[in-house]
Short mmCIF file of C-alpha atoms and ligand atoms in Angstrom, two decimals:
data_model
loop_
_atom_site.label_atom_id
_atom_site.label_comp_id
_atom_site.label_asym_id
_atom_site.label_seq_id
_atom_site.Cartn_x
_atom_site.Cartn_y
_atom_site.Cartn_z
CA MET A 1 135.40 -18.68 200.66
CA GLU A 2 132.64 -17.77 203.07
CA ILE A 3 130.65 -14.72 201.98
CA LYS A 4 128.59 -12.83 204.57
CA PHE A 5 125.40 -11.08 203.52
CA GLU A 6 124.09 -7.75 204.78
CA LYS A 7 120.53 -7.05 203.74
CA ARG A 8 119.42 -3.69 202.41
CA GLU A 9 116.52 -1.93 204.15
CA GLN A 10 114.97 -0.72 200.96
CA LEU A 11 115.61 -2.00 197.45
CA LYS A 12 116.17 0.46 194.62
CA GLU A 13 113.64 1.06 191.90
CA LYS A 14 114.66 -0.77 188.74
CA PRO A 15 115.10 1.24 185.53
CA ASP A 16 113.03 0.72 182.37
CA GLN A 17 114.65 -2.18 180.48
CA LYS A 18 114.05 -0.39 177.19
CA ASN A 19 116.10 2.64 178.24
CA LEU A 20 119.21 1.22 179.84
CA ALA A 21 122.22 3.37 179.15
CA PHE A 22 125.70 1.95 179.80
CA GLY A 23 126.88 1.93 183.40
CA LYS A 24 124.29 4.27 184.82
CA TYR A 25 122.09 2.22 187.16
CA MET A 26 123.94 0.25 189.81
CA THR A 27 122.16 -2.69 191.41
CA ASP A 28 121.27 -3.03 195.12
CA TYR A 29 124.35 -4.87 196.30
CA MET A 30 128.10 -5.09 195.86
CA PHE A 31 130.70 -7.68 196.79
CA VAL A 32 133.57 -6.43 198.95
CA CYS A 33 136.71 -8.16 200.22
CA ASP A 34 139.70 -6.63 202.05
CA TRP A 35 143.40 -7.44 201.95
CA HIS A 36 145.95 -6.46 204.54
CA GLU A 37 149.61 -7.32 204.68
CA GLY A 38 150.15 -10.28 206.96
CA GLN A 39 146.46 -11.16 206.85
CA GLY A 40 145.72 -11.76 203.18
CA TRP A 41 142.18 -11.57 201.78
CA HIS A 42 139.51 -11.46 204.49
CA ASP A 43 135.92 -10.43 205.25
CA ALA A 44 134.28 -11.37 201.96
CA ARG A 45 130.79 -9.87 202.02
CA ILE A 46 127.84 -8.85 199.90
CA VAL A 47 126.57 -5.52 201.23
CA PRO A 48 124.26 -2.69 200.07
CA GLU A 49 125.81 -0.85 197.12
CA GLY A 50 126.84 2.65 198.17
CA PRO A 51 129.71 5.11 198.80
CA ILE A 52 132.97 3.80 200.17
CA PRO A 53 134.74 5.94 202.77
CA MET A 54 138.26 6.93 201.77
CA GLU A 55 141.09 9.05 203.16
CA PRO A 56 142.28 11.93 200.95
CA SER A 57 145.71 10.32 201.21
CA CYS A 58 144.36 7.00 199.89
CA MET A 59 147.24 5.79 197.71
CA THR A 60 145.04 4.94 194.74
CA LEU A 61 144.13 8.61 194.33
CA HIS A 62 147.80 9.53 194.02
CA TYR A 63 149.66 6.60 192.51
CA ALA A 64 146.89 4.70 190.72
CA GLN A 65 147.38 1.13 191.89
CA GLU A 66 144.03 0.13 190.39
CA THR A 67 142.86 -2.69 188.14
CA PHE A 68 139.47 -3.74 186.84
CA GLU A 69 137.54 -6.28 184.81
CA GLY A 70 134.35 -6.35 182.76
CA LEU A 71 132.04 -9.29 182.06
CA LYS A 72 128.33 -9.93 181.69
CA ALA A 73 125.52 -12.15 182.92
CA TYR A 74 123.01 -13.10 180.22
CA ARG A 75 119.32 -13.97 180.59
CA ARG A 76 118.40 -16.95 178.42
CA ASP A 77 115.00 -17.50 176.82
CA ASP A 78 114.20 -20.17 179.44
CA GLY A 79 114.76 -17.57 182.18
CA LYS A 80 118.06 -19.02 183.40
CA ILE A 81 121.07 -16.76 183.82
CA GLN A 82 124.54 -17.59 182.49
CA LEU A 83 128.09 -16.27 182.55
CA PHE A 84 130.59 -16.34 179.69
CA ARG A 85 134.14 -17.55 180.44
CA PRO A 86 134.38 -15.77 183.85
CA GLU A 87 137.57 -17.64 184.78
CA MET A 88 139.35 -15.80 181.95
CA ASN A 89 138.50 -12.48 183.57
CA ALA A 90 139.65 -13.85 186.93
CA LYS A 91 142.98 -14.98 185.51
CA ARG A 92 143.48 -11.74 183.61
CA MET A 93 142.86 -9.73 186.77
CA GLN A 94 145.55 -11.78 188.50
CA ASN A 95 147.96 -10.89 185.69
CA SER A 96 146.99 -7.22 185.95
CA ASN A 97 147.44 -7.23 189.73
CA ALA A 98 150.80 -8.97 189.53
CA ARG A 99 152.08 -6.25 187.18
CA LEU A 100 150.82 -3.48 189.48
CA CYS A 101 152.29 -5.13 192.60
CA MET A 102 148.83 -5.82 193.99
CA PRO A 103 147.73 -9.05 195.71
CA GLU A 104 146.07 -11.59 193.39
CA PHE A 105 142.50 -12.61 194.17
CA PRO A 106 142.14 -16.40 193.74
CA VAL A 107 140.45 -17.44 190.47
CA GLU A 108 137.89 -19.74 192.11
CA ASP A 109 136.98 -17.08 194.70
CA PHE A 110 136.54 -14.51 191.91
CA VAL A 111 134.15 -16.80 190.05
CA GLN A 112 132.31 -17.69 193.28
CA ALA A 113 131.93 -13.99 194.20
CA VAL A 114 130.55 -13.16 190.74
CA ARG A 115 128.15 -16.12 190.84
CA GLU A 116 126.84 -15.33 194.34
CA LEU A 117 126.43 -11.62 193.64
CA VAL A 118 124.56 -12.29 190.37
CA LYS A 119 122.37 -14.80 192.21
CA VAL A 120 121.47 -12.17 194.82
CA GLU A 121 120.80 -9.67 192.02
CA GLN A 122 119.01 -12.07 189.66
CA ASP A 123 115.97 -9.79 189.39
CA TRP A 124 118.31 -7.15 187.94
CA VAL A 125 119.35 -9.32 184.97
CA PRO A 126 117.20 -7.87 182.19
CA SER A 127 115.33 -10.01 179.66
CA GLU A 128 114.76 -7.61 176.75
CA PRO A 129 116.65 -8.67 173.58
CA ASN A 130 120.41 -7.95 173.74
CA THR A 131 120.31 -6.58 177.28
CA SER A 132 122.52 -8.04 180.02
CA LEU A 133 123.89 -7.41 183.49
CA TYR A 134 127.33 -5.84 183.22
CA ILE A 135 129.65 -6.92 186.02
CA ARG A 136 132.54 -4.69 187.06
CA PRO A 137 135.11 -6.21 189.45
CA PHE A 138 137.87 -3.81 190.50
CA CYS A 139 140.74 -3.72 192.92
CA PHE A 140 142.61 -0.77 194.44
CA ALA A 141 145.02 0.29 197.17
CA THR A 142 143.32 1.67 200.29
CA GLU A 143 146.35 2.51 202.40
CA ALA A 144 146.46 6.13 203.55
CA SER A 145 150.01 7.26 202.80
CA LEU A 146 151.84 9.59 200.46
CA GLY A 147 155.02 7.54 200.32
CA VAL A 148 155.44 5.80 196.99
CA HIS A 149 155.61 2.08 197.68
CA GLN A 150 153.66 -1.12 197.29
CA ALA A 151 150.54 -0.48 199.42
CA VAL A 152 149.83 -2.68 202.43
CA ALA A 153 146.01 -2.58 202.15
CA TYR A 154 143.61 -3.18 199.24
CA LYS A 155 139.96 -3.69 198.47
CA PHE A 156 138.40 -5.94 195.85
CA ILE A 157 134.86 -4.87 194.94
CA ILE A 158 132.30 -6.03 192.38
CA ILE A 159 129.45 -3.79 191.27
CA CYS A 160 126.82 -4.54 188.60
CA CYS A 161 124.53 -2.60 186.32
CA PRO A 162 121.93 -3.67 183.77
CA VAL A 163 122.94 -2.55 180.27
CA GLY A 164 121.06 -2.21 177.02
CA ALA A 165 121.93 -3.27 173.50
CA TYR A 166 125.09 -1.42 172.54
CA TYR A 167 123.64 -0.46 169.20
CA ALA A 168 119.95 0.40 169.33
CA THR A 169 119.52 -0.27 165.60
CA GLY A 170 121.69 -3.35 165.09
CA LEU A 171 125.38 -3.24 164.20
CA ASN A 172 126.51 0.23 163.30
CA PRO A 173 129.86 0.84 161.57
CA VAL A 174 132.12 3.28 163.40
CA LYS A 175 134.75 5.69 162.10
CA ILE A 176 138.24 5.24 163.44
CA MET A 177 141.23 7.56 163.51
CA VAL A 178 144.74 6.16 163.68
CA GLU A 179 146.66 8.10 166.34
CA ASP A 180 150.16 8.83 165.02
CA GLU A 181 151.55 10.92 167.87
CA LEU A 182 150.28 9.79 171.29
CA VAL A 183 150.84 6.20 172.42
CA ARG A 184 148.95 3.89 174.77
CA ALA A 185 151.46 1.17 175.60
CA VAL A 186 155.04 0.04 175.21
CA ARG A 187 156.62 -3.34 175.83
CA GLY A 188 157.55 -3.63 179.49
CA GLY A 189 154.71 -1.27 180.42
CA THR A 190 151.14 -2.00 181.48
CA GLY A 191 149.44 -2.37 178.08
CA PHE A 192 148.42 -5.98 178.75
CA THR A 193 146.71 -5.10 182.04
CA LYS A 194 143.24 -3.72 182.56
CA CYS A 195 144.19 -0.76 184.72
CA GLY A 196 142.70 2.68 185.09
CA GLY A 197 146.06 4.26 184.30
CA ASN A 198 145.98 2.95 180.74
CA TYR A 199 142.65 4.65 180.23
CA ALA A 200 143.80 7.92 181.82
CA ALA A 201 146.63 8.01 179.28
CA SER A 202 144.28 7.28 176.37
CA ILE A 203 141.57 9.90 176.91
CA LEU A 204 143.47 12.70 175.16
CA GLY A 205 143.65 10.62 171.97
CA GLN A 206 139.94 9.92 172.23
CA VAL A 207 139.19 13.65 172.62
CA LYS A 208 141.37 14.44 169.58
CA ALA A 209 139.56 11.83 167.49
CA GLU A 210 136.13 13.09 168.51
CA LYS A 211 137.09 16.65 167.60
CA LEU A 212 137.83 15.41 164.07
CA GLY A 213 134.50 13.59 163.88
CA TYR A 214 135.79 10.08 164.64
CA ASP A 215 134.34 7.63 167.15
CA GLN A 216 137.47 5.87 168.38
CA VAL A 217 141.25 5.81 168.24
CA LEU A 218 143.35 3.04 166.71
CA TRP A 219 146.65 2.92 168.60
CA LEU A 220 149.96 2.14 166.95
CA ASP A 221 152.86 0.38 168.67
CA GLY A 222 154.52 2.74 171.15
CA GLU A 223 158.08 2.21 169.98
CA THR A 224 157.93 2.83 166.24
CA ARG A 225 154.35 4.03 165.64
CA THR A 226 154.28 1.67 162.68
CA TYR A 227 152.10 -1.32 163.56
CA VAL A 228 148.41 -1.36 164.46
CA GLU A 229 147.61 -2.55 167.98
CA GLU A 230 144.13 -1.94 169.39
CA VAL A 231 141.22 0.45 169.66
CA GLY A 232 140.10 2.29 172.81
CA SER A 233 138.54 -0.53 174.81
CA MET A 234 138.53 -3.10 172.01
CA ASN A 235 140.90 -5.38 170.18
CA ILE A 236 140.78 -5.02 166.41
CA MET A 237 140.81 -7.47 163.51
CA PHE A 238 141.27 -6.98 159.78
CA LYS A 239 140.15 -9.25 156.94
CA ILE A 240 142.56 -8.87 154.04
CA ASP A 241 142.43 -11.17 151.00
CA GLY A 242 140.29 -13.60 152.98
CA GLU A 243 142.69 -13.90 155.93
CA ILE A 244 142.35 -12.38 159.38
CA TYR A 245 145.03 -10.19 160.96
CA THR A 246 145.22 -9.00 164.55
CA ALA A 247 148.00 -7.77 166.83
CA PRO A 248 149.85 -10.47 168.81
CA ILE A 249 149.68 -10.70 172.61
CA GLU A 250 153.18 -9.51 173.44
CA GLY A 251 152.59 -7.23 176.38
CA THR A 252 151.17 -4.17 174.65
CA VAL A 253 147.59 -5.15 173.80
CA LEU A 254 144.91 -6.36 176.17
CA PRO A 255 144.29 -10.10 175.80
CA GLY A 256 140.54 -9.78 175.24
CA VAL A 257 138.16 -12.60 176.07
CA THR A 258 136.13 -11.61 173.00
CA ARG A 259 139.32 -11.58 170.87
CA ASP A 260 140.20 -15.10 172.01
CA SER A 261 136.63 -16.32 171.40
CA MET A 262 136.50 -14.78 167.90
CA ILE A 263 139.85 -16.32 166.97
CA THR A 264 138.62 -19.72 168.15
CA LEU A 265 135.43 -19.41 166.07
CA LEU A 266 137.33 -18.16 163.00
CA ARG A 267 139.86 -21.00 163.12
CA ASP A 268 137.02 -23.46 163.67
CA TRP A 269 135.42 -22.13 160.47
CA GLY A 270 138.68 -22.64 158.58
CA TYR A 271 139.94 -19.07 158.47
CA LYS A 272 143.63 -18.36 158.69
CA VAL A 273 144.15 -15.99 161.64
CA ASN A 274 147.50 -14.18 161.67
CA GLU A 275 148.43 -12.82 165.10
CA THR A 276 151.13 -10.62 163.72
CA HIS A 277 152.44 -7.08 163.32
CA LEU A 278 150.59 -5.26 160.55
CA ALA A 279 152.01 -1.93 159.40
CA VAL A 280 149.43 0.83 159.17
CA THR A 281 150.80 1.80 155.74
CA ASP A 282 150.21 -1.77 154.47
CA LEU A 283 146.74 -1.64 155.97
CA MET A 284 145.87 1.63 154.21
CA LYS A 285 147.33 0.30 150.95
CA ALA A 286 145.19 -2.84 151.22
CA GLY A 287 142.22 -0.51 151.73
CA HIS A 288 143.00 1.48 148.58
CA ASP A 289 143.70 -1.69 146.57
CA GLY A 290 140.32 -3.12 147.50
CA ARG A 291 141.85 -6.02 149.46
CA LEU A 292 140.75 -4.83 152.91
CA GLU A 293 137.43 -6.62 153.11
CA GLU A 294 136.29 -6.10 156.68
CA VAL A 295 137.49 -4.45 159.88
CA PHE A 296 135.94 -4.96 163.31
CA GLY A 297 136.65 -4.24 166.97
CA THR A 298 135.98 -6.88 169.62
CA GLY A 299 135.14 -6.39 173.30
CA THR A 300 132.65 -7.46 175.95
CA ALA A 301 130.61 -4.25 175.90
CA ALA A 302 129.81 -4.07 172.16
CA VAL A 303 130.75 -7.70 171.31
CA ILE A 304 131.76 -6.61 167.81
CA SER A 305 132.03 -3.17 166.32
CA PRO A 306 132.23 -2.96 162.53
CA VAL A 307 134.57 -0.25 161.24
CA GLY A 308 133.33 1.69 158.23
CA GLU A 309 136.13 4.23 157.86
CA LEU A 310 139.79 4.48 158.78
CA ARG A 311 141.84 7.65 158.77
CA TYR A 312 145.65 7.77 159.03
CA LYS A 313 147.13 11.27 158.82
CA ASP A 314 145.37 12.74 155.76
CA ASP A 315 144.63 9.39 154.18
CA VAL A 316 141.08 8.03 154.47
CA VAL A 317 139.70 4.66 153.36
CA ALA A 318 136.12 3.42 153.45
CA ILE A 319 135.65 -0.26 154.26
CA ASN A 320 132.98 -2.43 152.67
CA ASP A 321 131.02 0.68 151.58
CA GLU A 322 130.74 1.57 155.26
CA LYS A 323 128.41 -1.36 155.79
CA THR A 324 128.68 -4.25 158.24
CA GLY A 325 130.57 -7.10 156.59
CA GLU A 326 129.22 -10.62 156.18
CA LEU A 327 131.85 -12.22 158.42
CA THR A 328 131.47 -9.48 161.04
CA GLN A 329 127.73 -10.16 161.17
CA LYS A 330 128.27 -13.93 161.33
CA LEU A 331 130.72 -13.58 164.23
CA TYR A 332 128.31 -11.29 166.05
CA ASP A 333 125.35 -13.63 165.53
CA THR A 334 127.34 -16.69 166.60
CA LEU A 335 128.97 -15.23 169.69
CA THR A 336 125.82 -13.51 170.95
CA GLY A 337 123.89 -16.69 170.15
CA ILE A 338 126.20 -18.64 172.46
CA GLN A 339 126.22 -15.92 175.14
CA TRP A 340 122.43 -15.72 175.33
CA GLY A 341 122.08 -19.50 175.17
CA LYS A 342 120.37 -19.62 171.77
CA LEU A 343 123.13 -21.58 170.02
CA GLU A 344 124.99 -24.71 171.03
CA ASP A 345 128.02 -23.94 173.19
CA LYS A 346 130.43 -26.48 171.77
CA PHE A 347 133.49 -24.93 173.40
CA GLY A 348 132.02 -25.06 176.93
CA TRP A 349 132.25 -21.29 177.38
CA THR A 350 129.08 -20.67 179.37
CA GLN A 351 128.04 -21.58 182.90
CA VAL A 352 124.55 -21.38 184.31
CA ILE A 353 123.94 -19.73 187.68
CA ASP A 354 121.51 -21.69 189.81
C1 PLP B 401 138.63 -4.74 178.13
C2 PLP B 401 139.47 -4.34 176.98
C3 PLP B 401 139.41 -5.01 175.75
C4 PLP B 401 138.42 -6.10 175.45
O1 PLP B 401 138.51 -7.21 176.29
P1 PLP B 401 137.30 -8.22 176.44
O2 PLP B 401 137.77 -9.23 177.42
O3 PLP B 401 137.03 -8.81 175.11
O4 PLP B 401 136.14 -7.42 176.94
C5 PLP B 401 140.29 -4.63 174.75
N1 PLP B 401 141.16 -3.62 174.93
C6 PLP B 401 141.23 -2.94 176.10
C7 PLP B 401 142.23 -1.86 176.24
C8 PLP B 401 140.39 -3.28 177.15
O5 PLP B 401 140.46 -2.58 178.29
#
């Protein structure tokens, strides 16, 4: 793929690396590529980051044919920049697009676009501990029409923003509320895709949880509201009697890159990982019986999020005295060690940008 470059007249001022919020400061450039029926993907370009003109009848605004991804570029101690398993994001976006009847962007072009954009923006990749450049590829229908159909025009765009450590003071256990009424996904739906629509449907649950003093929602399966699935923008794992439990990839949970990486590390360390349906009542019972040893969410943004408290209806359990568990900490240290190039990458997950 040939990528054209349009230079910016004036570069933006870079934010203070010690005060990077999440997703606030966009870099100077973005990657853009168009798709039209009969023409396919065309006009790949890196251009100044800025507003994109759009018709009020743009189909995305009405019918939400939109998908996205999230990955990071990491600054190593030797100054080099590396990506973590970007082809998994590329493949996942293809799966998301296929489900939403959107054209699939080729995996190798996706990786090339990310690499070239990060190279252009290398001065934006922060070097303070635990900071990184968050990369947000997204794809949406651009056709101006109110008829409901598969759109005939799309854009694929990648924007980037430097982000700080997710937890300013190290790992911080969160409180999670199990949502027993609203659902996020059902089999046959879009639960396995990273699409804006899934998030639109989940915000009400998040608002409910926050009103009750909880940080995040744990979703149950949409059909029976019996089995635990995932949390907000993270997959979730439970350590019970020394074994790990997490929901299987059967169309309703997002196949997280972090989830897959954690499972690989855990199995490599000899843990039994059960990708299986776990009833929330069994989970709460394990908590009360003292067999629920650790709970943690996994996702690119936070890497790992220890869970200190779970609430289901009126039942509340504290996990590991609301402290970060030993295994949770070890997983965090190992994965971030690989991502920032401090530990050996024996699975070949990282790739340097040069
Ligand atoms: C992105 C996302 C995750 C985590 O996926 P990673 O690839 O690990 O970042 C989990 N659940 C949902 C719903 C997500 O959107």
